[in-house]
Coordinates of C-alpha atoms in Angstrom, one line a residue:
Chain A
X1277 CA 99.9 -19.7 -20.5
X1278 CA 100.4 -16.0 -20.4
X1279 CA 97.9 -13.4 -20.0
X1280 CA 96.0 -13.0 -23.5
X1281 CA 93.3 -10.9 -21.9
X1282 CA 96.0 -8.1 -22.4
X1283 CA 94.1 -7.6 -25.7
X1284 CA 90.9 -5.5 -25.4
X1285 CA 89.3 -7.3 -28.3
X1286 CA 90.2 -10.6 -29.7
X1287 CA 92.4 -10.0 -32.6
X1288 CA 90.4 -12.6 -34.6
X1289 CA 87.4 -11.0 -34.6
X1290 CA 88.6 -7.5 -34.9
X1291 CA 90.8 -8.4 -38.2
X1292 CA 88.8 -10.7 -39.8
X1293 CA 87.6 -9.9 -43.2
X1294 CA 84.0 -10.1 -43.1
X1295 CA 80.7 -8.7 -45.0
X1296 CA 81.1 -4.9 -45.6
X1297 CA 84.8 -4.9 -45.3
X1298 CA 86.1 -1.9 -47.1
X1299 CA 89.4 -2.2 -48.0
X1300 CA 89.7 1.7 -49.2
X1301 CA 88.7 3.2 -45.6
X1302 CA 90.4 0.5 -43.5
X1303 CA 93.0 2.6 -41.6
X1304 CA 96.7 1.0 -42.0
X1305 CA 98.0 3.1 -39.0
X1306 CA 95.8 1.5 -36.5
X1307 CA 96.0 -0.9 -33.9
X1308 CA 92.5 -2.6 -34.0
X1309 CA 92.0 -4.5 -30.3
X1310 CA 95.3 -3.4 -28.8
X1311 CA 94.7 -0.2 -26.7
X1312 CA 98.3 -0.3 -24.7
X1313 CA 101.4 1.0 -25.8
X1314 CA 104.0 -0.4 -28.0
X1315 CA 106.4 -1.6 -25.5
X1316 CA 103.5 -3.2 -23.7
X1317 CA 102.9 -4.8 -26.8
X1318 CA 106.4 -6.0 -27.6
X1319 CA 106.7 -7.3 -24.2
X1320 CA 103.3 -9.1 -24.8
X1321 CA 105.2 -10.8 -27.9
X1322 CA 107.7 -12.1 -26.4
X1323 CA 105.6 -13.9 -23.8
X1324 CA 103.5 -15.1 -26.4
X1325 CA 106.3 -16.5 -28.4
X1326 CA 106.9 -18.6 -25.7
X1327 CA 103.5 -20.1 -25.3
X1328 CA 103.8 -20.5 -29.5
X1329 CA 106.7 -22.3 -28.9
X1330 CA 105.5 -25.0 -26.8
X1331 CA 102.4 -25.1 -29.0
X1332 CA 104.6 -25.5 -31.8
X1333 CA 106.3 -28.5 -30.1
X1334 CA 103.4 -30.2 -28.9
X1335 CA 102.0 -30.1 -32.5
X1336 CA 105.7 -31.4 -34.0
X1337 CA 105.5 -34.4 -31.5
X1338 CA 101.6 -35.0 -32.2
X1339 CA 102.7 -35.1 -36.4
X1340 CA 106.0 -37.4 -34.9
X1341 CA 103.6 -39.8 -33.3
X1342 CA 100.9 -40.1 -36.3
X1343 CA 98.7 -37.3 -36.1
X1344 CA 97.7 -35.3 -39.0
X1345 CA 97.4 -32.0 -37.9
X1346 CA 99.5 -28.8 -39.4
X1347 CA 99.2 -25.3 -39.5
X1348 CA 99.4 -23.1 -42.4
X1349 CA 100.1 -19.5 -42.1
X1350 CA 99.6 -17.5 -45.9
X1351 CA 101.5 -14.2 -46.1
X1352 CA 100.1 -11.8 -48.6
X1353 CA 100.9 -8.1 -48.9
X1354 CA 102.7 -5.6 -51.4
X1355 CA 106.0 -4.9 -50.8
X1356 CA 107.5 -3.5 -48.0
X1357 CA 104.3 -4.7 -46.3
X1358 CA 106.3 -6.7 -44.0
X1359 CA 106.1 -10.4 -44.8
X1360 CA 109.9 -11.0 -44.1
X1361 CA 109.7 -9.0 -40.8
X1362 CA 106.7 -11.6 -39.8
X1363 CA 108.5 -14.8 -40.9
X1364 CA 112.0 -13.8 -39.1
X1365 CA 110.6 -12.2 -35.9
X1366 CA 107.3 -14.6 -35.8
X1367 CA 107.9 -17.7 -36.9
X1368 CA 111.6 -17.0 -35.6
X1369 CA 110.5 -17.4 -32.3
X1370 CA 109.8 -21.1 -32.7
X1371 CA 112.3 -23.7 -33.3
X1372 CA 113.4 -23.9 -36.9
X1373 CA 112.9 -27.7 -37.0
X1374 CA 109.2 -27.4 -36.6
X1375 CA 108.7 -24.8 -39.7
X1376 CA 108.2 -25.8 -43.6
X1377 CA 108.6 -22.3 -45.0
X1378 CA 108.3 -21.2 -48.6
X1379 CA 108.6 -18.4 -50.5
X1380 CA 106.6 -17.8 -54.0
X1381 CA 108.1 -15.7 -56.5
X1382 CA 107.5 -15.5 -60.5
X1383 CA 107.1 -19.0 -61.5
X1384 CA 110.0 -20.8 -63.0
X1385 CA 109.8 -22.3 -66.3
X1386 CA 109.1 -25.9 -65.0
X1387 CA 106.4 -24.3 -63.0
X1388 CA 104.5 -22.4 -65.8
X1389 CA 104.1 -26.1 -67.5
X1390 CA 101.8 -27.0 -64.6
X1391 CA 98.3 -25.6 -62.9
X1392 CA 99.1 -22.7 -60.7
X1393 CA 98.4 -24.7 -57.6
X1394 CA 101.1 -27.9 -58.7
X1395 CA 103.9 -25.5 -56.8
X1396 CA 102.0 -24.9 -53.9
X1397 CA 100.7 -28.2 -53.4
X1398 CA 104.2 -29.3 -53.5
X1399 CA 105.1 -27.2 -50.5
X1400 CA 102.4 -27.6 -48.0
X1401 CA 103.4 -28.1 -44.4
X1402 CA 104.0 -32.2 -43.7
X1403 CA 102.0 -33.1 -40.4
X1404 CA 103.0 -31.8 -37.3
X1405 CA 104.4 -28.5 -38.9
X1406 CA 103.7 -24.6 -39.2
X1407 CA 103.7 -23.8 -43.0
X1408 CA 105.0 -20.4 -43.7
X1409 CA 103.8 -19.3 -47.3
X1410 CA 105.8 -15.7 -48.4
X1411 CA 103.2 -14.6 -50.7
X1412 CA 100.9 -17.8 -52.0
X1413 CA 98.1 -19.0 -54.4
X1414 CA 96.8 -15.9 -54.3
X1415 CA 99.1 -14.2 -56.5
X1416 CA 97.3 -15.8 -59.0
X1417 CA 94.2 -13.8 -58.3
X1418 CA 96.6 -10.3 -57.6
X1419 CA 99.5 -9.8 -59.8
X1420 CA 98.1 -11.9 -62.5
X1421 CA 95.1 -10.1 -62.5
X1422 CA 96.8 -6.6 -62.2
X1423 CA 99.3 -7.3 -65.1
X1424 CA 96.9 -9.1 -67.1
X1425 CA 99.4 -12.1 -67.4
X1426 CA 96.1 -14.3 -68.1
X1427 CA 92.4 -13.2 -69.5
X1428 CA 89.4 -12.6 -66.7
X1429 CA 88.0 -15.7 -68.0
X1430 CA 90.7 -17.9 -66.9
X1431 CA 91.3 -15.8 -63.6
X1432 CA 88.1 -15.0 -62.1
X1433 CA 86.9 -18.6 -61.8
X1434 CA 90.0 -19.2 -59.5
X1435 CA 88.4 -17.6 -56.5
X1436 CA 86.0 -20.7 -56.0
X1437 CA 88.8 -23.0 -57.1
X1438 CA 90.8 -21.6 -54.5
X1439 CA 88.1 -22.0 -51.9
X1440 CA 87.4 -25.7 -52.5
X1441 CA 91.1 -26.7 -52.5
X1442 CA 91.6 -24.7 -49.4
X1443 CA 88.3 -27.1 -48.1
X1444 CA 90.2 -29.9 -48.7
X1445 CA 93.3 -29.1 -46.8
X1446 CA 91.2 -28.4 -43.6
X1447 CA 89.4 -31.2 -44.5
X1448 CA 92.6 -33.1 -44.3
X1449 CA 93.8 -31.8 -40.9
X1450 CA 95.4 -28.6 -41.9
X1451 CA 94.2 -25.2 -40.3
X1452 CA 94.9 -22.1 -42.6
X1453 CA 95.3 -18.9 -41.1
X1454 CA 95.2 -16.1 -44.2
X1455 CA 97.0 -12.5 -43.1
X1456 CA 96.8 -9.4 -45.5
X1457 CA 99.4 -7.1 -44.7
X1458 CA 98.0 -3.4 -45.3
X1459 CA 100.3 -0.9 -45.7
X1460 CA 99.1 2.7 -46.6
X1461 CA 100.7 4.5 -49.5
X1462 CA 102.3 6.9 -47.8
X1463 CA 104.6 4.2 -45.8
X1464 CA 105.2 2.1 -48.6
X1465 CA 106.7 5.4 -50.2
X1466 CA 108.8 6.0 -46.9
X1467 CA 110.0 2.3 -46.8
X1468 CA 111.2 2.0 -50.5
X1469 CA 113.0 5.2 -49.9
X1470 CA 115.1 4.1 -46.9
X1471 CA 116.2 1.2 -49.0
X1472 CA 117.7 3.7 -51.3
X1473 CA 119.1 5.8 -48.3
X1474 CA 121.0 2.7 -47.1
X1475 CA 123.7 0.9 -48.5
X1476 CA 123.0 -2.2 -46.4
X1477 CA 119.5 -2.2 -48.1
X1478 CA 120.3 -1.8 -51.8
X1479 CA 120.2 -5.4 -52.1
X1480 CA 116.6 -5.2 -51.4
X1481 CA 115.4 -2.7 -54.0
X1482 CA 114.7 -3.0 -57.5
X1483 CA 113.3 -0.5 -60.5
X1484 CA 110.3 -3.0 -60.6
X1485 CA 108.9 -2.0 -57.1
X1486 CA 108.3 1.8 -58.5
X1487 CA 106.2 0.4 -61.5
X1488 CA 104.3 -1.9 -58.9
X1489 CA 103.9 0.7 -56.9
X1490 CA 102.0 2.6 -59.5
X1491 CA 99.7 0.0 -59.9
X1492 CA 98.0 1.1 -56.3
X1493 CA 94.7 1.3 -57.1
X1494 CA 94.6 -2.0 -59.1
X1495 CA 96.0 -3.8 -56.4
X1496 CA 93.5 -2.4 -53.8
X1497 CA 90.9 -3.1 -56.1
X1498 CA 92.2 -6.7 -56.7
X1499 CA 92.6 -7.4 -53.2
X1500 CA 89.0 -6.1 -52.2
X1501 CA 87.5 -8.7 -54.3
X1502 CA 90.0 -11.4 -53.2
X1503 CA 88.8 -10.8 -49.3
X1504 CA 85.0 -11.0 -50.4
X1505 CA 85.5 -13.9 -52.3
X1506 CA 88.0 -15.9 -50.0
X1507 CA 87.2 -14.9 -47.0
X1508 CA 85.5 -18.2 -46.0
X1509 CA 84.2 -19.9 -42.6
X1510 CA 86.8 -22.6 -43.1
X1511 CA 89.6 -20.3 -44.3
X1512 CA 89.0 -16.2 -43.2
X1513 CA 91.2 -13.7 -44.2
X1514 CA 92.8 -11.4 -41.4
X1515 CA 93.4 -8.0 -42.8
X1516 CA 96.5 -6.6 -40.5
X1517 CA 97.0 -2.9 -40.4
X1518 CA 100.8 -2.6 -40.9
X1519 CA 102.3 0.8 -40.6
X1520 CA 103.2 0.0 -37.2
X1521 CA 105.5 -3.2 -37.7
X1522 CA 104.8 -4.1 -34.0
X1523 CA 101.5 -4.3 -34.0
X1524 CA 101.4 -6.2 -37.0
X1525 CA 104.0 -9.1 -35.7
X1526 CA 102.1 -8.5 -32.4
X1527 CA 98.7 -9.3 -33.9
X1528 CA 100.1 -12.5 -35.7
X1529 CA 101.6 -13.5 -33.1
X1530 CA 98.3 -13.6 -31.3
X1531 CA 96.0 -14.6 -34.1
X1532 CA 98.4 -17.7 -34.7
X1533 CA 99.0 -18.3 -30.8
X1534 CA 95.0 -18.3 -30.1
X1535 CA 94.8 -20.6 -33.3
X1536 CA 96.9 -23.2 -32.2
X1537 CA 95.4 -22.9 -28.5
X1538 CA 92.3 -23.9 -29.8
X1539 CA 93.8 -27.3 -31.4
X1540 CA 93.8 -28.3 -27.8
X1541 CA 97.1 -30.1 -28.4
X1542 CA 98.1 -33.0 -25.5
X1543 CA 101.4 -34.7 -25.6
X1544 CA 101.3 -38.0 -27.2
X1545 CA 101.0 -41.1 -25.0
X1546 CA 103.8 -43.6 -25.0
X1547 CA 103.5 -46.5 -27.1
X1548 CA 105.8 -48.3 -25.3
X1549 CA 105.7 -49.9 -21.5
X1550 CA 107.1 -47.2 -19.6
X1551 CA 108.0 -49.5 -16.6
X1552 CA 109.8 -52.0 -18.8
X1553 CA 111.8 -49.3 -20.6
X1554 CA 113.0 -47.7 -17.5
X1555 CA 114.2 -51.4 -16.2
X1556 CA 116.1 -51.5 -19.7
X1557 CA 117.6 -48.3 -19.2
X1558 CA 118.6 -48.9 -15.6
X1559 CA 120.5 -52.1 -16.5
X1560 CA 122.9 -50.3 -19.1
X1561 CA 123.9 -47.5 -16.2
X1562 CA 126.7 -49.1 -14.5
X1563 CA 129.1 -48.8 -17.2
X1564 CA 129.6 -49.1 -20.9
X1565 CA 129.6 -52.4 -22.5
X1566 CA 133.2 -53.5 -23.5
Chain B
X643 CA 130.6 -6.7 -33.8
X644 CA 131.3 -7.9 -29.6
X645 CA 133.9 -9.1 -27.6
X646 CA 135.2 -12.7 -29.2
X647 CA 138.0 -12.4 -26.4
X648 CA 136.0 -13.5 -24.0
X649 CA 137.1 -17.1 -24.8
X650 CA 140.8 -17.8 -24.0
X651 CA 141.5 -20.0 -26.8
X652 CA 139.7 -19.9 -30.3
X653 CA 137.6 -22.9 -30.2
X654 CA 138.4 -23.8 -33.5
X655 CA 141.7 -24.5 -32.5
X656 CA 141.4 -26.4 -29.2
X657 CA 137.9 -28.6 -30.4
X658 CA 139.8 -29.2 -33.8
X659 CA 140.3 -33.3 -34.7
X660 CA 143.9 -32.9 -35.3
X661 CA 146.9 -35.8 -35.6
X662 CA 146.7 -37.6 -32.0
X663 CA 143.1 -36.7 -31.2
X664 CA 142.1 -39.9 -28.7
X665 CA 138.2 -40.1 -28.8
X666 CA 138.7 -42.4 -25.6
X667 CA 140.1 -40.0 -23.2
X668 CA 138.6 -36.9 -24.6
X669 CA 136.9 -35.6 -21.2
X670 CA 132.7 -35.0 -22.5
X671 CA 132.5 -32.8 -19.5
X672 CA 135.2 -30.0 -20.3
X673 CA 134.6 -26.5 -21.7
X674 CA 138.1 -26.1 -23.8
X675 CA 139.2 -22.7 -24.4
X676 CA 136.3 -21.1 -22.4
X677 CA 137.2 -20.3 -18.4
X678 CA 134.8 -18.6 -17.4
X679 CA 130.9 -19.5 -15.5
X680 CA 127.8 -20.8 -17.0
X681 CA 125.8 -16.9 -17.0
X682 CA 129.0 -15.5 -18.3
X683 CA 128.8 -18.1 -21.3
X684 CA 124.9 -17.6 -21.9
X685 CA 125.2 -13.9 -22.1
X686 CA 128.2 -14.4 -24.4
X687 CA 126.0 -16.6 -26.6
X688 CA 123.4 -13.9 -26.9
X689 CA 125.7 -11.5 -28.2
X690 CA 127.0 -13.5 -30.6
X691 CA 123.8 -14.4 -31.7
X692 CA 123.4 -10.9 -32.8
X693 CA 126.5 -10.8 -35.1
X694 CA 125.9 -14.4 -36.3
X695 CA 122.4 -13.0 -37.3
X696 CA 124.3 -9.8 -38.9
X697 CA 126.5 -12.2 -40.6
X698 CA 123.8 -14.5 -41.8
X699 CA 122.1 -11.6 -43.7
X700 CA 125.1 -10.5 -45.6
X701 CA 125.3 -14.1 -46.7
X702 CA 121.7 -14.0 -48.0
X703 CA 122.0 -10.5 -49.7
X704 CA 125.3 -12.3 -51.4
X705 CA 123.8 -15.1 -52.5
X706 CA 120.6 -13.2 -53.8
X707 CA 122.9 -11.1 -55.8
X708 CA 125.0 -13.5 -57.8
X709 CA 127.2 -14.7 -55.1
X710 CA 127.9 -18.4 -54.8
X711 CA 128.7 -18.8 -51.2
X712 CA 127.1 -21.2 -48.6
X713 CA 127.6 -22.6 -45.3
X714 CA 127.0 -26.0 -44.6
X715 CA 127.1 -26.7 -40.8
X716 CA 126.9 -30.6 -40.4
X717 CA 126.0 -32.5 -36.9
X718 CA 126.5 -35.4 -35.7
X719 CA 126.4 -37.2 -32.2
X720 CA 125.0 -40.1 -30.7
X721 CA 121.1 -40.3 -29.8
X722 CA 120.6 -36.9 -26.9
X723 CA 124.2 -35.8 -27.7
X724 CA 122.0 -32.1 -28.6
X725 CA 121.9 -32.1 -32.1
X726 CA 118.2 -30.5 -32.1
X727 CA 119.4 -28.5 -29.3
X728 CA 121.9 -26.7 -31.4
X729 CA 119.4 -26.7 -34.4
X730 CA 116.8 -24.6 -32.3
X731 CA 119.3 -22.4 -30.2
X732 CA 122.0 -21.5 -32.3
X733 CA 120.4 -21.9 -35.7
X734 CA 117.5 -20.3 -33.8
X735 CA 119.4 -17.6 -33.3
X736 CA 119.0 -16.4 -37.1
X737 CA 116.2 -15.3 -39.6
X738 CA 114.6 -18.7 -40.4
X739 CA 114.5 -17.7 -44.0
X740 CA 118.4 -17.7 -44.2
X741 CA 118.7 -21.7 -42.9
X742 CA 118.3 -24.5 -45.2
X743 CA 117.7 -27.5 -42.6
X744 CA 117.8 -31.1 -43.2
X745 CA 117.6 -34.3 -41.0
X746 CA 118.7 -37.6 -42.3
X747 CA 116.9 -40.7 -40.8
X748 CA 116.8 -44.0 -42.0
X749 CA 117.0 -44.0 -45.9
X750 CA 113.8 -44.3 -48.0
X751 CA 112.7 -46.9 -50.2
X752 CA 113.4 -44.2 -52.7
X753 CA 116.5 -43.2 -51.2
X754 CA 118.2 -46.8 -51.1
X755 CA 117.9 -47.0 -54.7
X756 CA 120.7 -44.5 -55.1
X757 CA 124.1 -43.9 -53.9
X758 CA 124.2 -43.1 -50.4
X759 CA 125.6 -39.3 -51.2
X760 CA 122.4 -39.0 -53.7
X761 CA 120.1 -38.0 -50.8
X762 CA 122.8 -35.7 -49.2
X763 CA 123.5 -33.8 -52.3
X764 CA 119.9 -32.9 -52.7
X765 CA 119.6 -30.9 -49.6
X766 CA 122.5 -29.1 -50.0
X767 CA 122.3 -24.9 -49.5
X768 CA 121.4 -23.1 -52.3
X769 CA 123.9 -19.8 -52.4
X770 CA 123.1 -17.2 -49.3
X771 CA 121.9 -20.1 -47.0
X772 CA 123.1 -22.0 -44.0
X773 CA 122.5 -25.2 -44.7
X774 CA 122.3 -27.4 -40.9
X775 CA 122.4 -31.1 -41.2
X776 CA 121.0 -33.2 -38.7
X777 CA 123.3 -36.2 -39.1
X778 CA 124.6 -36.8 -42.8
X779 CA 126.4 -38.6 -45.0
X780 CA 128.7 -39.4 -42.1
X781 CA 126.1 -42.1 -40.7
X782 CA 127.2 -44.2 -43.6
X783 CA 130.3 -44.4 -42.2
X784 CA 128.8 -44.6 -38.4
X785 CA 125.3 -46.9 -38.0
X786 CA 126.2 -48.5 -41.6
X787 CA 129.7 -49.7 -40.0
X788 CA 128.3 -50.5 -36.5
X789 CA 125.0 -52.5 -37.4
X790 CA 127.0 -54.2 -40.4
X791 CA 124.8 -53.0 -43.1
X792 CA 127.0 -53.0 -45.8
X793 CA 130.2 -55.3 -45.5
X794 CA 133.6 -53.2 -45.2
X795 CA 134.6 -53.5 -48.6
X796 CA 132.0 -51.1 -49.3
X797 CA 132.0 -48.9 -46.5
X798 CA 135.8 -48.0 -46.2
X799 CA 136.1 -46.6 -49.3
X800 CA 133.5 -44.1 -48.4
X801 CA 136.1 -42.1 -46.3
X802 CA 138.1 -41.0 -48.9
X803 CA 134.9 -40.8 -51.2
X804 CA 133.5 -38.3 -48.6
X805 CA 136.9 -36.1 -48.7
X806 CA 137.0 -35.9 -52.6
X807 CA 133.3 -34.9 -52.2
X808 CA 133.6 -32.3 -49.7
X809 CA 136.7 -31.0 -51.5
X810 CA 134.2 -30.2 -54.5
X811 CA 131.5 -28.5 -52.4
X812 CA 134.4 -26.0 -50.8
X813 CA 135.6 -25.6 -54.8
X814 CA 132.2 -24.8 -55.3
X815 CA 131.7 -21.7 -52.6
X816 CA 130.4 -24.0 -49.8
X817 CA 132.2 -23.6 -46.0
X818 CA 132.1 -27.0 -44.7
X819 CA 132.3 -27.0 -40.7
X820 CA 131.6 -30.3 -39.2
X821 CA 130.4 -30.8 -35.6
X822 CA 130.5 -34.0 -33.6
X823 CA 128.9 -33.6 -30.1
X824 CA 130.4 -35.8 -27.8
X825 CA 128.5 -37.1 -24.6
X826 CA 129.6 -39.3 -21.8
X827 CA 128.1 -42.3 -21.2
X828 CA 126.9 -41.8 -18.0
X829 CA 125.1 -38.3 -19.3
X830 CA 123.1 -40.2 -22.2
X831 CA 122.0 -42.6 -19.4
X832 CA 120.3 -40.2 -17.6
X833 CA 118.9 -37.9 -20.6
X834 CA 117.3 -41.0 -21.6
X835 CA 116.0 -41.5 -18.3
X836 CA 114.3 -38.2 -18.2
X837 CA 112.9 -39.0 -21.4
X838 CA 111.3 -41.7 -19.8
X839 CA 110.5 -40.0 -16.0
X840 CA 108.8 -36.8 -18.0
X841 CA 105.2 -37.5 -19.9
X842 CA 106.0 -34.4 -21.9
X843 CA 108.9 -36.2 -23.3
X844 CA 107.9 -39.9 -23.8
X845 CA 107.0 -39.2 -27.6
X846 CA 110.9 -38.9 -27.9
X847 CA 111.7 -41.9 -26.4
X848 CA 111.9 -45.4 -28.5
X849 CA 113.4 -48.8 -27.1
X850 CA 115.5 -48.6 -30.2
X851 CA 117.4 -46.0 -28.2
X852 CA 118.7 -48.6 -25.8
X853 CA 119.6 -50.8 -28.0
X854 CA 121.9 -48.5 -29.5
X855 CA 123.2 -47.4 -26.2
X856 CA 124.3 -51.0 -26.0
X857 CA 126.7 -50.7 -28.9
X858 CA 128.5 -47.8 -27.0
X859 CA 132.0 -48.8 -27.6
X860 CA 131.4 -49.9 -31.5
X861 CA 130.4 -46.3 -31.9
X862 CA 133.3 -44.6 -30.2
X863 CA 135.6 -46.8 -32.7
X864 CA 133.3 -45.5 -35.6
X865 CA 133.7 -42.2 -34.3
X866 CA 137.9 -42.6 -33.9
X867 CA 138.3 -43.8 -37.2
X868 CA 136.0 -41.3 -38.8
X869 CA 137.8 -38.5 -37.4
X870 CA 141.3 -39.7 -38.1
X871 CA 140.1 -39.9 -41.9
X872 CA 137.8 -37.2 -42.4
X873 CA 139.1 -34.4 -40.6
X874 CA 141.0 -32.4 -43.4
X875 CA 142.2 -29.0 -44.4
X876 CA 139.2 -28.2 -46.2
X877 CA 136.3 -29.4 -43.9
X878 CA 138.0 -30.3 -40.8
X879 CA 136.2 -31.5 -37.6
X880 CA 135.5 -30.2 -34.3
X881 CA 134.7 -32.3 -31.8
X882 CA 132.5 -30.6 -29.1
X883 CA 132.2 -32.0 -25.3
X884 CA 128.2 -32.2 -25.0
X885 CA 127.8 -32.9 -21.5
X886 CA 127.0 -29.2 -20.7
X887 CA 124.5 -28.3 -23.1
X888 CA 125.3 -24.6 -22.3
X889 CA 129.4 -25.0 -23.3
X890 CA 128.4 -27.1 -26.6
X891 CA 125.6 -24.2 -27.5
X892 CA 128.1 -21.7 -27.0
X893 CA 131.3 -23.5 -28.6
X894 CA 129.1 -23.7 -31.8
X895 CA 127.9 -20.5 -31.9
X896 CA 131.6 -19.2 -31.7
X897 CA 132.9 -21.7 -34.3
X898 CA 130.1 -20.6 -37.0
X899 CA 130.3 -17.1 -36.3
X900 CA 133.9 -16.8 -36.5
X901 CA 134.1 -19.1 -39.7
X902 CA 131.6 -16.7 -41.1
X903 CA 133.2 -13.9 -39.9
X904 CA 136.3 -14.9 -42.0
X905 CA 134.6 -14.9 -45.3
X906 CA 134.6 -11.1 -44.9
X907 CA 131.0 -10.5 -46.6
X908 CA 130.2 -6.9 -47.2
X909 CA 126.9 -5.9 -48.3
X910 CA 126.3 -6.1 -52.5
X911 CA 126.6 -2.9 -54.3
X912 CA 123.5 -1.5 -56.2
X913 CA 122.8 -3.0 -59.5
X914 CA 120.9 0.4 -60.5
X915 CA 121.4 3.8 -60.4
X916 CA 120.6 4.9 -56.6
X917 CA 120.0 8.8 -58.0
X918 CA 117.7 7.9 -60.8
X919 CA 115.6 5.5 -58.7
X920 CA 115.7 8.1 -55.6
X921 CA 114.4 10.6 -58.4
X922 CA 111.6 8.0 -59.8
X923 CA 110.6 7.1 -56.2
X924 CA 110.3 10.8 -55.1
X925 CA 107.5 11.6 -58.0
X926 CA 105.5 8.7 -56.8
X927 CA 105.0 10.0 -53.0
X928 CA 102.0 12.9 -53.9
X929 CA 99.3 10.3 -53.9
X930 CA 98.6 7.3 -55.1
X931 CA 97.7 6.8 -58.9
X932 CA 94.0 6.7 -59.6

């Protein structure tokens, strides 16, 4: 394992949304816990990616041999906050066979005929996998609230419902890591403008992005209450400043890696007689059977 | 795009299973089309990986904007041939969001109640994605034949059925690339023994691997007829020597990259008025709405 002590403070401590966390004064351009420069951060991320890759393989091996553990990384953030970049650059460092990705957009006709957790449940990672959710059930207390898609009397009870549901996941062996990527209003504007300036980015833009941006304050309020109500002991929120993409990726890598280190996964013991297997295999070494 | 001319011959030509291809005399330790050394090959693979990554993003953008194209990479090979390594090291070079992976093991109880292509159909890549099959419908003319799981009168008509089914996929916009990783008998023995020698590899071994190895000749015969019957113009087989892992990965990278270059994918044109969008966005730049 490489040196995790390059961090001045554990990002799981400094980024955790605890009591008194104030989303309005939160600096989205900061690098909490990391006092070194960008180049050092990028090098550290590559090194920790190698650790993460081995941890992923151990988790996978555990799942293949009867283990019930899995990891679920939930990504939330407004447009341009960098959710896709986390999937590509952080999750992309491990074997894709060990991932279970899911992206949650506007619910389909079928999904709308079910409880809002139904489509989420179906995409939970199986044992041995790292699930990554690009948006999640939290949309049901964010966009649903901001756009008044259901009355407050319907969405407000969801905080408790989500906490209880995540409790069940954790009890079942899933480690839940919730990441909110928080971009500043100015930076979001620049990133959207870049999509308009570059023809190879036009496909990522829609006029709806400007509409959503106009609801900025309502979203900040919705995020603030979401943190207050659903950052639990069993499934805490980590609020990650996202104006510096290199920092956000480094921080998520470190949070994920440290959390998986704490699982203390060994390699599964052989379920067969190794000496006997070696003898049986040795007997086949001479030449192919006719 | 980097220099594809490092290859002496196009691997799509020299590895293609055409008329007169002889699986028995095929050198599994060779590096057809590549006359440079391993280090040069590994460097070339990284460079081509960057090309592949951009091609994947273009394909994804195409799929997000109404395009119907997709790519399907079918991987076949005996135990230890390196199918998983191709997924990890070749497919792993692109954004995992652009992949649709599927691994086909022994059919489940539900799958057995359906036609053998039913479970395959369900895992086809959606438009814009690169699907990767770790094993496939070809198991239904390989293990099924070798282990006599159904009578010959049942499996033999499958060659024509598969050709017709793949024809439909290709007509629907899917580019089908079929890769057979061919390892030698001696190399397979060494790779299995390594799994027994290393405690961190024990979980990958099962006594069934030795049993399967004992059917080597029957499998070679089954592969030979499969190539002869299903290497079509619309969906050819590429037979890749797999004793040198670096070569197999390099060759598959190059085959996939060249095939995707031939799709000639541009970036999708904007479906909105860019000038108007820029003005609307510019108007939001001053400060967040209250």
